[in-house]
């Protein structure tokens, strides 16, 4: 890594810069708070890399522009926030079905419906369960700091091409809107993992190519779904988590994104008081770092899942430790901004239970 | 006796029977697109964006690179594709349900942005693939499975005239409505396609060709009667002609 200087920027800008560093050349988006800094920043920056910036007429169109650019083998992305990401699900499903790579950032805000523009983790199910129609999965990365926002964008583009699949970066309003020092870095030359062998760019000197998700012949769709499922199986090696103070912990907290970060402060404070608490902060939400949790469960740890929603990731925690342990749940309602103090009482209660 | 071949399909057309009903004009429209792409030397540089409807299998009949778009979204998909490959020829092929109903926003905005793509719009006044339901282009009085008493202006509104809308947009470079009901009109249709495609090739802008077409199956007519319906009922409501041509001062 070269000795690049640290810069003090918002998470939204960090993700934008990460995308540029990853070699993104096509951006499509539609305004929605709290992610507007991204299209605003890229509306000028894209021109400096000879890239394309389109403010689409809707999120529906933005996601389909992404589909088109992806079919051409371009490093392309779109960004939005919850209601907008709901509109993108049709295209995301088609991209998964046609095996097209693309990056979608969701700066998660409160819901359901119009909700509010504050931070929330209410889109966990939508992100990790496919979100649109059909049996598909998207890789999901969850930054909890501005630096992770930068780093994960670089990773997201690489994974998208490695697996020819949409990759979601599930940030939230806190991570998007806070400012922190970030150390930008330039990855090695972008690896498109052989995109020239499948993308469409004119059939000169070769047979024509077709990118589609319609499979009508007898058994063809079953075959495609089997392919996709084995791909999702192969993705499991990408699961990652930040494991903090878990070795001697009695109680392991599981929390992701900004909330994981806030809970980390709570855990530090409780540790300074001699309380045996640890934290697992999943960095990938799909694939979910189940092995990490299962290993801890085998060591007899108890679990408490904390999320800024009404209970979603807790399902994955329970599935991870099933047959060995269970997880309690503490939900902090979307629409209310938590501090590390807010998690003291629930953690102590479960520690002493 | 030696035989002299006087007429053949261009090589770009894949030699296989189509899935279209007898008398359907999708086949004629495909053929025109294939001929023009071949004559313009575009075959190796063409990226086709298929859409949803009876024509979803266009990629089985044209020997060019292709991608499938969700229902109505072909102009957005084409926008992304063209932005990624500015030197390639990108066209969409869409029915009236696809383009004038679910995809109305995408077509209007792609045209208004002046995307350098070409759109082939097959208007048969009905949803073909799903079994003959009412389309935005269904004529008042026309019976469909969801307007069994005939489209009523009060209940359903009037048929949308897309070329008039697209022709009125700033980014449109070329917009023409043609018909596939007669040899003369088919010839005109081919000329219109060539014009629209040229506008993309020379970077002028967005090209749009609406083709009035028959759907004998859902109109419950034989192919001859369906042709006559285009001449007698559709053309009076959907006038043929050039609605925009930025290379000319006025209209033809
Ligand atoms: C989102 C979505 N809604 C509905 C459909 C079902 N559908 C398939 S084809 C079609 C109508 C197509 O009609 P048109 O565009 O007029 O084409 P034609 O079949 O007449 O050629 C519809 C509604 C779909 N595939 N996707
Ligand atoms: S249903 Fe209509 S549009 Fe579809 S193939 Fe048959 S005639 Fe053509």
Coordinates of C-alpha atoms and ligand atoms in Angstrom, one line a residue:
Chain A
X1 CA 0.0 0.0 0.0
X2 CA 1.4 3.4 -0.9
X3 CA 1.7 6.0 1.8
X4 CA -1.5 7.8 0.8
X5 CA -2.8 10.4 3.2
X6 CA -5.8 10.0 5.4
X7 CA -8.7 12.1 4.4
X8 CA -11.7 13.2 6.6
X9 CA -14.9 12.4 4.7
X10 CA -18.4 11.1 5.0
X11 CA -19.2 7.4 4.6
X12 CA -21.2 8.1 1.4
X13 CA -18.1 9.8 -0.1
X14 CA -15.9 7.0 1.1
X15 CA -18.1 4.5 -0.7
X16 CA -18.1 6.7 -3.8
X17 CA -14.3 6.9 -3.7
X18 CA -14.0 3.2 -3.1
X19 CA -16.1 2.6 -6.3
X20 CA -13.9 4.8 -8.3
X21 CA -10.8 3.1 -7.0
X22 CA -12.4 -0.2 -8.0
X23 CA -12.6 1.0 -11.5
X24 CA -16.3 1.7 -11.7
X25 CA -17.1 3.4 -15.0
X26 CA -20.9 3.5 -15.1
X27 CA -23.1 5.0 -12.4
X28 CA -26.9 5.1 -12.5
X29 CA -29.1 6.4 -9.7
X30 CA -32.1 8.4 -8.5
X31 CA -32.1 10.8 -5.6
X32 CA -33.2 9.6 -2.2
X33 CA -32.0 10.6 1.3
X34 CA -29.7 9.6 3.0
X35 CA -27.5 8.6 0.0
X36 CA -27.6 11.7 -2.1
X37 CA -24.0 12.5 -1.5
X38 CA -23.1 9.5 -3.6
X39 CA -24.7 10.6 -6.9
X40 CA -23.8 14.2 -6.2
X41 CA -20.1 13.3 -5.7
X42 CA -20.1 11.0 -8.7
X43 CA -21.9 13.4 -11.1
X44 CA -18.6 15.3 -11.4
X45 CA -16.1 12.5 -10.5
X46 CA -17.3 10.1 -13.2
X47 CA -16.3 12.5 -15.9
X48 CA -12.7 12.6 -14.5
X49 CA -12.4 8.8 -15.2
X50 CA -14.1 9.1 -18.6
X51 CA -17.0 7.2 -17.1
X52 CA -20.8 7.5 -17.5
X53 CA -23.2 9.2 -15.0
X54 CA -26.9 9.0 -15.6
X55 CA -29.6 10.3 -13.2
X56 CA -32.3 7.9 -14.1
X57 CA -36.0 8.6 -14.1
X58 CA -36.6 6.1 -11.3
X59 CA -34.9 3.4 -9.3
X60 CA -36.6 0.9 -11.7
X61 CA -34.7 2.4 -14.6
X62 CA -31.5 2.9 -12.7
X63 CA -31.3 -0.8 -11.8
X64 CA -32.1 -1.8 -15.4
X65 CA -29.4 0.6 -16.7
X66 CA -27.1 -1.3 -14.3
X67 CA -28.3 -4.6 -15.9
X68 CA -27.6 -3.3 -19.4
X69 CA -24.1 -2.0 -18.5
X70 CA -23.4 -5.3 -16.7
X71 CA -24.4 -7.3 -19.8
X72 CA -21.8 -5.3 -21.6
X73 CA -19.2 -6.4 -19.0
X74 CA -18.7 -2.9 -17.5
X75 CA -17.9 -2.2 -13.9
X76 CA -21.2 -0.5 -13.0
X77 CA -23.2 0.4 -10.0
X78 CA -26.3 2.0 -8.6
X79 CA -27.0 3.4 -5.1
X80 CA -30.2 4.1 -3.3
X81 CA -32.0 3.8 0.0
X82 CA -34.8 1.5 1.2
X83 CA -37.9 2.4 -0.8
X84 CA -35.7 2.8 -3.9
X85 CA -34.1 -0.5 -3.4
X86 CA -37.5 -2.1 -3.2
X87 CA -38.1 -0.8 -6.7
X88 CA -34.8 -2.2 -7.9
X89 CA -35.6 -5.8 -6.9
X90 CA -37.1 -6.8 -10.2
X91 CA -33.9 -5.9 -12.0
X92 CA -31.7 -7.5 -9.3
X93 CA -33.7 -10.8 -9.7
X94 CA -33.2 -10.6 -13.5
X95 CA -29.4 -10.0 -13.0
X96 CA -29.1 -12.9 -10.7
X97 CA -31.1 -15.1 -13.2
X98 CA -29.0 -13.9 -16.1
X99 CA -25.8 -14.1 -14.0
X100 CA -24.7 -10.5 -14.4
X101 CA -22.3 -8.7 -12.1
X102 CA -23.2 -5.3 -10.5
X103 CA -22.9 -3.4 -7.3
X104 CA -26.0 -2.0 -5.5
X105 CA -25.5 0.2 -2.4
X106 CA -28.4 0.5 0.0
X107 CA -28.0 3.2 2.6
X108 CA -30.7 1.7 4.7
X109 CA -33.2 4.1 6.3
X110 CA -36.3 3.5 8.5
X111 CA -39.4 1.7 7.2
X112 CA -41.8 0.1 6.5
X113 CA -43.3 2.3 3.8
X114 CA -41.9 5.9 3.6
X115 CA -40.8 5.5 7.3
X116 CA -38.1 8.1 8.0
X117 CA -34.7 9.1 6.7
X118 CA -32.9 8.0 9.9
X119 CA -30.8 4.9 10.3
X120 CA -32.2 1.5 10.4
X121 CA -31.3 -2.1 9.7
X122 CA -34.8 -3.1 8.6
X123 CA -33.7 -4.2 5.1
X124 CA -31.7 -7.2 6.4
X125 CA -34.3 -9.7 5.2
X126 CA -34.7 -8.0 1.9
X127 CA -31.0 -8.0 1.3
X128 CA -30.1 -11.5 2.5
X129 CA -33.2 -13.4 1.2
X130 CA -33.0 -12.3 -2.4
X131 CA -35.5 -9.5 -2.1
X132 CA -37.1 -10.1 -5.5
X133 CA -38.8 -13.1 -7.0
X134 CA -37.3 -16.5 -7.5
X135 CA -34.7 -18.6 -5.7
X136 CA -31.6 -16.4 -5.8
X137 CA -29.1 -14.8 -3.4
X138 CA -27.0 -11.7 -3.6
X139 CA -23.7 -11.3 -1.8
X140 CA -24.2 -8.7 1.0
X141 CA -21.4 -6.7 2.6
X142 CA -22.1 -4.5 5.7
X143 CA -19.7 -1.7 6.5
X144 CA -19.7 -0.3 10.0
X145 CA -17.1 2.4 9.5
X146 CA -16.2 4.9 6.7
X147 CA -13.0 3.0 6.0
X148 CA -15.0 -0.2 5.6
X149 CA -17.3 1.6 3.3
X150 CA -14.3 2.4 1.1
X151 CA -12.7 -1.1 1.3
X152 CA -15.9 -3.0 0.8
X153 CA -16.7 -1.2 -2.4
X154 CA -13.5 -2.4 -3.9
X155 CA -14.3 -5.9 -2.6
X156 CA -17.9 -5.7 -3.9
X157 CA -16.8 -5.1 -7.5
X158 CA -14.3 -8.0 -7.3
X159 CA -16.9 -10.4 -5.9
X160 CA -19.5 -9.3 -8.4
X161 CA -17.3 -10.3 -11.3
X162 CA -15.8 -13.4 -9.5
X163 CA -19.3 -14.9 -9.1
X164 CA -21.1 -13.1 -11.9
X165 CA -23.8 -12.0 -9.4
X166 CA -25.2 -8.8 -8.0
X167 CA -23.4 -7.7 -4.8
X168 CA -25.2 -5.5 -2.3
X169 CA -23.5 -3.2 0.1
X170 CA -25.9 -2.7 2.9
X171 CA -24.8 0.4 4.7
X172 CA -27.1 2.6 6.9
X173 CA -27.8 6.2 7.5
X174 CA -25.2 6.4 10.3
X175 CA -22.4 5.0 8.3
X176 CA -23.4 7.0 5.2
X177 CA -23.7 10.4 7.0
X178 CA -20.9 10.3 9.6
X179 CA -17.5 11.7 8.9
X180 CA -14.3 9.8 9.7
X181 CA -10.7 9.7 8.6
X182 CA -10.3 7.3 5.7
X183 CA -7.1 6.0 4.1
X184 CA -7.8 5.6 0.4
X185 CA -5.9 3.0 -1.4
X186 CA -5.6 1.8 -5.0
X187 CA -6.3 -1.9 -5.7
X188 CA -4.2 -3.8 -8.2
X189 CA -5.5 -3.7 -11.7
X190 CA -9.2 -4.6 -11.8
X191 CA -9.8 -8.3 -12.4
X192 CA -13.0 -8.9 -14.3
X193 CA -12.5 -12.6 -14.0
X194 CA -12.8 -13.3 -17.7
X195 CA -15.8 -11.1 -18.5
X196 CA -14.6 -10.9 -22.1
X197 CA -15.7 -14.5 -22.4
X198 CA -19.4 -13.9 -21.6
X199 CA -20.2 -10.2 -22.0
X200 CA -22.0 -9.0 -25.1
X201 CA -20.0 -6.5 -27.3
X202 CA -20.8 -7.6 -30.8
X203 CA -20.2 -11.0 -32.3
X204 CA -17.2 -10.2 -34.5
X205 CA -15.2 -13.3 -35.1
X206 CA -17.1 -15.5 -32.7
X207 CA -20.6 -17.0 -32.2
X208 CA -23.3 -14.7 -30.9
X209 CA -23.9 -14.6 -27.1
X210 CA -27.2 -14.4 -25.3
X211 CA -27.7 -13.2 -21.7
X212 CA -31.1 -14.2 -20.4
X213 CA -33.1 -15.5 -17.5
X214 CA -35.9 -17.2 -19.5
X215 CA -35.5 -21.0 -19.6
X216 CA -38.5 -22.7 -21.1
X217 CA -37.2 -26.0 -22.5
X218 CA -37.9 -29.0 -20.4
X219 CA -35.7 -29.1 -17.4
X220 CA -33.7 -26.0 -18.4
X221 CA -34.8 -23.9 -15.6
X222 CA -34.2 -26.6 -13.1
X223 CA -30.6 -26.9 -14.5
X224 CA -30.1 -23.1 -14.2
X225 CA -31.3 -23.2 -10.6
X226 CA -29.0 -26.0 -9.8
X227 CA -26.1 -24.0 -11.3
X228 CA -27.1 -21.0 -9.2
X229 CA -27.4 -23.0 -6.0
X230 CA -24.0 -24.5 -6.5
X231 CA -22.6 -21.0 -7.0
X232 CA -24.2 -19.8 -3.8
X233 CA -22.7 -22.8 -2.1
X234 CA -19.3 -21.8 -3.5
X235 CA -19.8 -18.3 -2.1
X236 CA -19.8 -19.6 1.4
X237 CA -16.0 -19.2 1.6
X238 CA -16.4 -15.4 1.4
X239 CA -18.1 -15.3 4.9
X240 CA -16.3 -12.9 7.2
X241 CA -16.7 -11.4 10.7
X242 CA -14.9 -9.1 13.1
X243 CA -14.5 -11.2 16.2
X244 CA -13.8 -9.1 19.3
X245 CA -13.0 -10.3 22.9
X246 CA -14.8 -13.6 22.5
X247 CA -12.2 -16.0 23.8
X248 CA -13.2 -15.9 27.5
X249 CA -16.6 -14.3 27.0
X250 CA -19.7 -15.8 28.7
X251 CA -22.0 -13.8 26.5
X252 CA -21.3 -13.1 22.8
X253 CA -23.2 -10.2 21.2
X254 CA -23.9 -10.4 17.5
X255 CA -24.4 -7.1 15.8
X256 CA -23.6 -5.7 12.4
X257 CA -23.0 -2.4 10.6
X258 CA -23.2 0.8 12.6
X259 CA -24.9 -0.9 15.5
X260 CA -22.1 -3.4 15.7
X261 CA -19.8 -0.5 16.0
X262 CA -21.8 1.2 18.7
X263 CA -22.1 -2.1 20.6
X264 CA -18.3 -2.5 20.4
X265 CA -18.0 0.7 22.5
X266 CA -20.5 -0.8 25.0
X267 CA -18.5 -4.1 25.1
X268 CA -15.2 -2.2 25.7
X269 CA -16.8 -0.4 28.6
X270 CA -18.2 -3.6 30.1
X271 CA -14.8 -5.2 29.7
X272 CA -13.1 -2.4 31.6
X273 CA -15.5 -3.2 34.4
X274 CA -14.4 -6.9 34.2
X275 CA -17.5 -8.2 32.6
X276 CA -17.0 -11.1 30.3
X277 CA -18.7 -10.0 27.1
X278 CA -17.5 -10.4 23.5
X279 CA -18.8 -9.3 20.1
X280 CA -19.1 -10.9 16.7
X281 CA -19.7 -8.3 14.0
X282 CA -20.6 -10.0 10.7
X283 CA -19.0 -8.2 7.8
X284 CA -20.7 -10.3 5.2
X285 CA -24.5 -10.9 5.8
X286 CA -24.7 -13.3 2.9
X287 CA -22.9 -15.6 3.1
X288 CA -23.5 -15.4 6.9
X289 CA -20.4 -16.2 9.1
X290 CA -22.2 -19.2 10.6
X291 CA -19.1 -21.2 11.2
X292 CA -17.7 -18.5 13.5
X293 CA -20.8 -18.5 15.6
X294 CA -21.1 -22.3 15.6
X295 CA -17.5 -22.7 16.9
X296 CA -18.3 -20.3 19.7
X297 CA -21.5 -22.1 20.5
X298 CA -19.5 -25.4 20.8
X299 CA -17.4 -23.6 23.4
X300 CA -20.5 -23.0 25.4
X301 CA -21.0 -19.3 24.8
X302 CA -24.4 -17.7 25.2
X303 CA -25.6 -15.3 22.5
X304 CA -27.5 -12.0 22.4
X305 CA -28.3 -10.5 19.0
X306 CA -28.7 -6.7 18.8
X307 CA -30.1 -5.0 15.8
X308 CA -31.8 -1.7 14.9
X309 CA -34.9 -3.5 13.7
X310 CA -37.6 -5.8 15.1
X311 CA -35.6 -9.0 14.8
X312 CA -34.2 -10.2 11.5
X313 CA -30.5 -11.3 11.7
X314 CA -31.4 -13.1 14.9
X315 CA -32.9 -15.8 12.6
X316 CA -29.5 -16.4 11.0
X317 CA -27.8 -16.5 14.3
X318 CA -30.2 -19.1 15.6
X319 CA -29.8 -21.1 12.4
X320 CA -26.0 -20.9 12.8
X321 CA -26.0 -22.3 16.4
X322 CA -29.0 -24.6 16.1
X323 CA -28.8 -27.8 18.0
X324 CA -26.2 -26.4 20.3
X325 CA -27.3 -23.0 21.6
X326 CA -29.9 -20.3 21.1
X327 CA -29.8 -16.5 20.9
X328 CA -31.7 -13.9 22.8
X329 CA -32.7 -10.7 20.9
X330 CA -32.6 -7.0 21.7
X331 CA -34.1 -4.7 19.1
X332 CA -33.6 -1.0 19.0
X333 CA -36.5 0.5 17.1
X334 CA -35.8 2.2 13.8
X335 CA -36.7 5.9 14.1
X336 CA -34.6 6.3 17.3
X337 CA -30.8 6.9 17.2
X338 CA -29.0 4.8 19.8
X339 CA -25.8 5.5 21.7
X340 CA -23.5 3.0 23.4
X341 CA -25.3 3.7 26.7
X342 CA -28.5 2.3 25.3
X343 CA -27.1 -1.1 25.1
X344 CA -25.6 -1.3 28.6
X345 CA -28.8 -2.4 30.4
X346 CA -29.9 -5.1 27.9
X347 CA -26.4 -6.6 27.8
X348 CA -26.0 -6.6 31.6
X349 CA -29.5 -8.1 32.0
X350 CA -28.6 -11.0 29.6
X351 CA -25.2 -11.4 31.1
X352 CA -26.7 -11.9 34.6
X353 CA -29.7 -14.0 33.5
Chain B
X1 CA -31.7 -26.2 -66.0
X2 CA -29.8 -23.9 -63.7
X3 CA -31.9 -22.1 -61.1
X4 CA -31.3 -18.4 -60.4
X5 CA -31.9 -17.3 -56.8
X6 CA -33.7 -14.0 -56.9
X7 CA -34.7 -13.7 -53.2
X8 CA -33.3 -15.1 -50.0
X9 CA -33.1 -14.4 -46.3
X10 CA -30.1 -12.3 -45.1
X11 CA -27.6 -14.5 -43.3
X12 CA -28.3 -12.8 -40.1
X13 CA -31.7 -14.6 -40.0
X14 CA -31.3 -17.9 -38.2
X15 CA -32.7 -20.6 -40.5
X16 CA -35.5 -22.0 -38.3
X17 CA -39.3 -21.8 -38.1
X18 CA -40.5 -19.0 -35.9
X19 CA -43.0 -19.6 -33.0
X20 CA -45.3 -16.8 -34.3
X21 CA -48.9 -17.5 -35.3
X22 CA -49.7 -17.6 -39.0
X23 CA -50.3 -14.0 -40.3
X24 CA -48.4 -12.4 -37.3
X25 CA -46.4 -9.4 -38.3
X26 CA -43.6 -10.0 -35.8
X27 CA -41.9 -12.2 -38.4
X28 CA -42.1 -9.5 -41.0
X29 CA -40.7 -6.9 -38.6
X30 CA -37.9 -9.2 -37.6
X31 CA -37.1 -9.8 -41.3
X32 CA -36.9 -6.0 -42.0
X33 CA -34.6 -5.5 -39.0
X34 CA -32.4 -8.3 -40.2
X35 CA -32.2 -7.0 -43.7
X36 CA -31.4 -3.4 -42.6
X37 CA -28.7 -4.6 -40.2
X38 CA -27.2 -6.7 -42.9
X39 CA -27.3 -4.0 -45.6
X40 CA -25.8 -1.5 -43.2
X41 CA -23.0 -3.9 -42.2
X42 CA -23.9 -3.8 -38.6
X43 CA -24.3 -7.5 -37.8
X44 CA -21.0 -7.9 -35.9
X45 CA -21.5 -4.7 -34.0
X46 CA -25.1 -5.1 -33.0
X47 CA -26.4 -5.6 -29.4
X48 CA -30.1 -6.5 -29.3
X49 CA -32.2 -5.8 -26.2
X50 CA -35.2 -8.2 -26.2
X51 CA -38.3 -7.4 -24.3
X52 CA -41.3 -9.2 -22.9
X53 CA -44.2 -10.3 -25.1
X54 CA -44.6 -12.6 -28.1
X55 CA -41.3 -11.2 -29.4
X56 CA -39.2 -12.3 -26.4
X57 CA -37.5 -14.9 -28.7
X58 CA -36.2 -12.4 -31.2
X59 CA -32.8 -13.5 -30.1
X60 CA -33.5 -17.0 -31.5
X61 CA -34.0 -15.6 -35.0
X62 CA -31.3 -12.9 -35.3
X63 CA -27.7 -14.0 -35.2
X64 CA -26.5 -11.1 -33.0
X65 CA -25.4 -10.6 -29.4
X66 CA -28.5 -10.1 -27.2
X67 CA -29.7 -9.5 -23.7
X68 CA -33.2 -9.9 -22.3
X69 CA -34.8 -7.0 -20.4
X70 CA -37.6 -7.2 -17.8
X71 CA -41.1 -6.2 -19.0
X72 CA -41.0 -2.5 -20.3
X73 CA -37.4 -1.8 -19.2
X74 CA -35.7 -2.4 -22.5
X75 CA -34.9 1.3 -23.0
X76 CA -33.2 1.5 -19.6
X77 CA -31.3 -1.7 -20.3
X78 CA -30.3 -0.3 -23.7
X79 CA -29.2 3.0 -22.1
X80 CA -26.8 1.1 -19.8
X81 CA -25.5 -1.1 -22.6
X82 CA -25.0 1.8 -25.0
X83 CA -23.2 3.8 -22.3
X84 CA -20.9 0.9 -21.7
X85 CA -20.3 0.3 -25.5
X86 CA -20.7 3.6 -27.3
X87 CA -19.2 2.3 -30.5
X88 CA -21.8 -0.5 -30.8
X89 CA -25.2 -0.5 -32.4
X90 CA -27.9 -1.0 -29.7
X91 CA -31.6 -1.5 -30.5
X92 CA -34.7 -2.6 -28.5
X93 CA -37.6 -4.5 -29.9
X94 CA -40.8 -3.9 -28.0
X95 CA -44.6 -4.6 -28.2
X96 CA -47.2 -2.1 -27.3
X97 CA -48.0 -3.5 -23.8
X98 CA -44.3 -3.5 -23.1
X99 CA -43.6 0.0 -24.4
X100 CA -46.8 2.0 -23.9
X101 CA -48.0 0.5 -20.6
X102 CA -45.5 -0.8 -18.1
X103 CA -42.5 0.7 -19.9
X104 CA -43.9 4.2 -20.6
X105 CA -41.5 6.0 -18.3
X106 CA -38.5 4.2 -19.6
X107 CA -39.3 4.9 -23.3
X108 CA -40.2 8.6 -22.7
X109 CA -37.0 9.3 -20.7
X110 CA -34.6 7.4 -22.9
X111 CA -36.0 9.4 -25.9
X112 CA -35.9 12.6 -24.0
X113 CA -32.3 12.1 -22.9
X114 CA -31.5 11.5 -26.6
X115 CA -29.9 8.1 -25.9
X116 CA -28.2 7.0 -29.1
X117 CA -30.2 3.8 -29.4
X118 CA -32.9 2.7 -31.9
X119 CA -36.3 1.4 -30.9
X120 CA -38.5 -0.9 -33.0
X121 CA -42.1 -0.6 -31.6
X122 CA -44.6 -3.2 -32.8
X123 CA -48.1 -1.9 -32.2
X124 CA -50.7 -4.6 -32.5
X125 CA -53.2 -3.0 -30.2
X126 CA -53.3 -5.9 -27.8
X127 CA -51.3 -8.0 -25.3
X128 CA -50.4 -10.9 -27.5
X129 CA -48.5 -13.3 -25.4
X130 CA -50.7 -13.2 -22.3
X131 CA -53.8 -14.0 -24.3
X132 CA -55.4 -10.9 -25.8
X133 CA -56.0 -8.5 -23.0
X134 CA -56.6 -4.7 -23.5
X135 CA -53.4 -2.7 -24.3
X136 CA -53.0 1.1 -24.0
X137 CA -53.2 1.1 -27.8
X138 CA -56.4 -0.9 -28.0
X139 CA -58.9 1.1 -30.1
X140 CA -62.2 2.3 -28.7
X141 CA -64.8 -0.3 -29.4
X142 CA -62.2 -3.1 -29.8
X143 CA -63.1 -6.2 -27.9
X144 CA -60.4 -7.9 -25.8
X145 CA -60.5 -10.4 -23.0
X146 CA -60.4 -7.6 -20.5
X147 CA -62.7 -5.3 -22.4
X148 CA -65.2 -7.9 -23.6
X149 CA -67.8 -5.2 -24.5
X150 CA -65.2 -3.2 -26.4
X151 CA -62.9 -0.5 -25.1
X152 CA -64.9 2.4 -23.7
X153 CA -63.4 5.9 -23.8
X154 CA -65.1 6.8 -20.5
X155 CA -63.9 3.7 -18.6
X156 CA -60.5 3.1 -20.2
X157 CA -59.5 6.2 -21.9
X158 CA -58.5 6.5 -25.6
X159 CA -55.8 4.6 -27.3
X160 CA -52.3 6.1 -26.7
X161 CA -50.6 7.4 -29.8
X162 CA -46.9 6.8 -29.0
X163 CA -45.3 8.3 -32.1
X164 CA -47.0 11.6 -31.4
X165 CA -45.6 11.5 -27.9
X166 CA -42.0 10.4 -28.8
X167 CA -41.9 12.8 -31.8
X168 CA -42.6 15.7 -29.4
X169 CA -39.6 15.0 -27.2
X170 CA -36.4 17.0 -27.3
X171 CA -34.0 14.1 -27.5
X172 CA -35.7 12.3 -30.4
X173 CA -33.8 12.5 -33.6
X174 CA -36.1 10.4 -35.7
X175 CA -39.6 9.1 -35.2
X176 CA -41.9 7.6 -37.8
X177 CA -45.0 5.5 -37.8
X178 CA -45.2 2.8 -40.6
X179 CA -47.5 -0.1 -41.2
X180 CA -47.0 -3.7 -42.3
X181 CA -50.3 -4.1 -44.1
X182 CA -49.1 -3.9 -47.7
X183 CA -46.0 -4.3 -49.8
X184 CA -45.8 -0.6 -50.3
X185 CA -46.0 0.1 -46.6
X186 CA -43.5 -2.7 -45.8
X187 CA -41.0 -1.0 -48.2
X188 CA -41.6 2.3 -46.4
X189 CA -41.1 0.6 -43.0
X190 CA -37.7 -0.6 -44.2
X191 CA -36.7 2.9 -45.2
X192 CA -37.8 4.2 -41.9
X193 CA -35.7 1.6 -40.0
X194 CA -32.7 2.5 -42.1
X195 CA -33.2 6.2 -41.3
X196 CA -33.6 5.6 -37.6
X197 CA -30.6 3.3 -37.5
X198 CA -28.5 5.8 -39.4
X199 CA -29.3 8.4 -36.8
X200 CA -27.7 6.2 -34.1
X201 CA -24.7 5.3 -36.3
X202 CA -23.8 8.9 -37.1
X203 CA -24.4 9.9 -33.5
X204 CA -27.4 12.1 -34.2
X205 CA -29.6 10.6 -31.5
X206 CA -32.6 8.5 -30.6
X207 CA -34.5 6.7 -33.4
X208 CA -38.0 5.3 -33.0
X209 CA -40.0 3.4 -35.6
X210 CA -43.6 2.3 -34.8
X211 CA -45.0 -0.5 -36.9
X212 CA -48.7 -1.1 -37.1
X213 CA -49.0 -4.9 -37.0
X214 CA -51.5 -7.6 -37.0
X215 CA -52.2 -10.1 -34.2
X216 CA -54.7 -12.4 -36.1
X217 CA -54.9 -14.8 -33.1
X218 CA -56.1 -12.3 -30.5
X219 CA -58.1 -10.2 -32.9
X220 CA -59.8 -13.5 -33.8
X221 CA -59.4 -12.9 -37.5
X222 CA -57.9 -14.6 -40.4
X223 CA -54.6 -13.1 -41.6
X224 CA -56.3 -11.3 -44.6
X225 CA -59.0 -9.8 -42.5
X226 CA -56.4 -8.8 -39.9
X227 CA -54.4 -7.0 -42.6
X228 CA -57.6 -5.2 -43.7
X229 CA -58.2 -4.1 -40.1
X230 CA -54.9 -2.3 -40.1
X231 CA -55.7 -0.5 -43.3
X232 CA -59.3 0.4 -42.4
X233 CA -59.3 0.8 -38.6
X234 CA -55.8 1.4 -37.4
X235 CA -54.3 3.7 -39.9
X236 CA -57.1 6.3 -39.6
X237 CA -56.5 6.5 -35.9
X238 CA -52.7 6.0 -36.0
X239 CA -51.7 8.2 -39.0
X240 CA -48.6 7.1 -40.8
X241 CA -45.7 9.5 -41.4
X242 CA -42.6 11.1 -39.9
X243 CA -43.2 12.8 -36.6
X244 CA -39.7 14.0 -36.1
X245 CA -36.6 14.2 -38.3
X246 CA -33.9 16.4 -37.0
X247 CA -32.0 16.2 -40.3
X248 CA -34.9 18.0 -42.0
X249 CA -36.4 21.4 -41.3
X250 CA -40.0 20.2 -41.4
X251 CA -41.8 17.0 -41.6
X252 CA -42.2 14.9 -44.7
Ligands
LIG1 C1 -43.6 -7.4 -14.7 C2 -44.4 -8.3 -15.6 N1 -45.7 -8.1 -15.7 C3 -46.5 -8.8 -16.5 C4 -45.9 -9.8 -17.3 C5 -46.7 -10.7 -18.2 N2 -46.6 -10.3 -19.6 C6 -45.9 -11.1 -20.5 S1 -46.1 -10.6 -22.1 C7 -47.1 -9.3 -21.7 C8 -47.8 -8.5 -22.7 C9 -47.0 -8.2 -23.9 O1 -47.7 -7.5 -24.8 P1 -47.1 -6.7 -25.9 O2 -46.0 -5.8 -25.4 O3 -48.2 -5.9 -26.6 O4 -46.4 -7.7 -26.9 P2 -47.1 -8.8 -27.9 O5 -47.2 -10.1 -27.0 O6 -48.4 -8.3 -28.3 O7 -46.1 -9.0 -29.0 C10 -47.4 -9.3 -20.3 C11 -48.3 -8.4 -19.6 C12 -44.5 -10.0 -17.2 N3 -43.8 -10.9 -17.9 N4 -43.8 -9.2 -16.3
LIG2 S1 -50.4 -13.9 -30.3 FE1 -50.5 -12.2 -31.8 S2 -48.6 -11.2 -31.5 FE2 -48.4 -13.2 -30.6 S3 -47.5 -14.5 -32.1 FE3 -49.7 -14.7 -32.3 S4 -50.3 -13.3 -33.8 FE4 -48.3 -12.7 -33.2

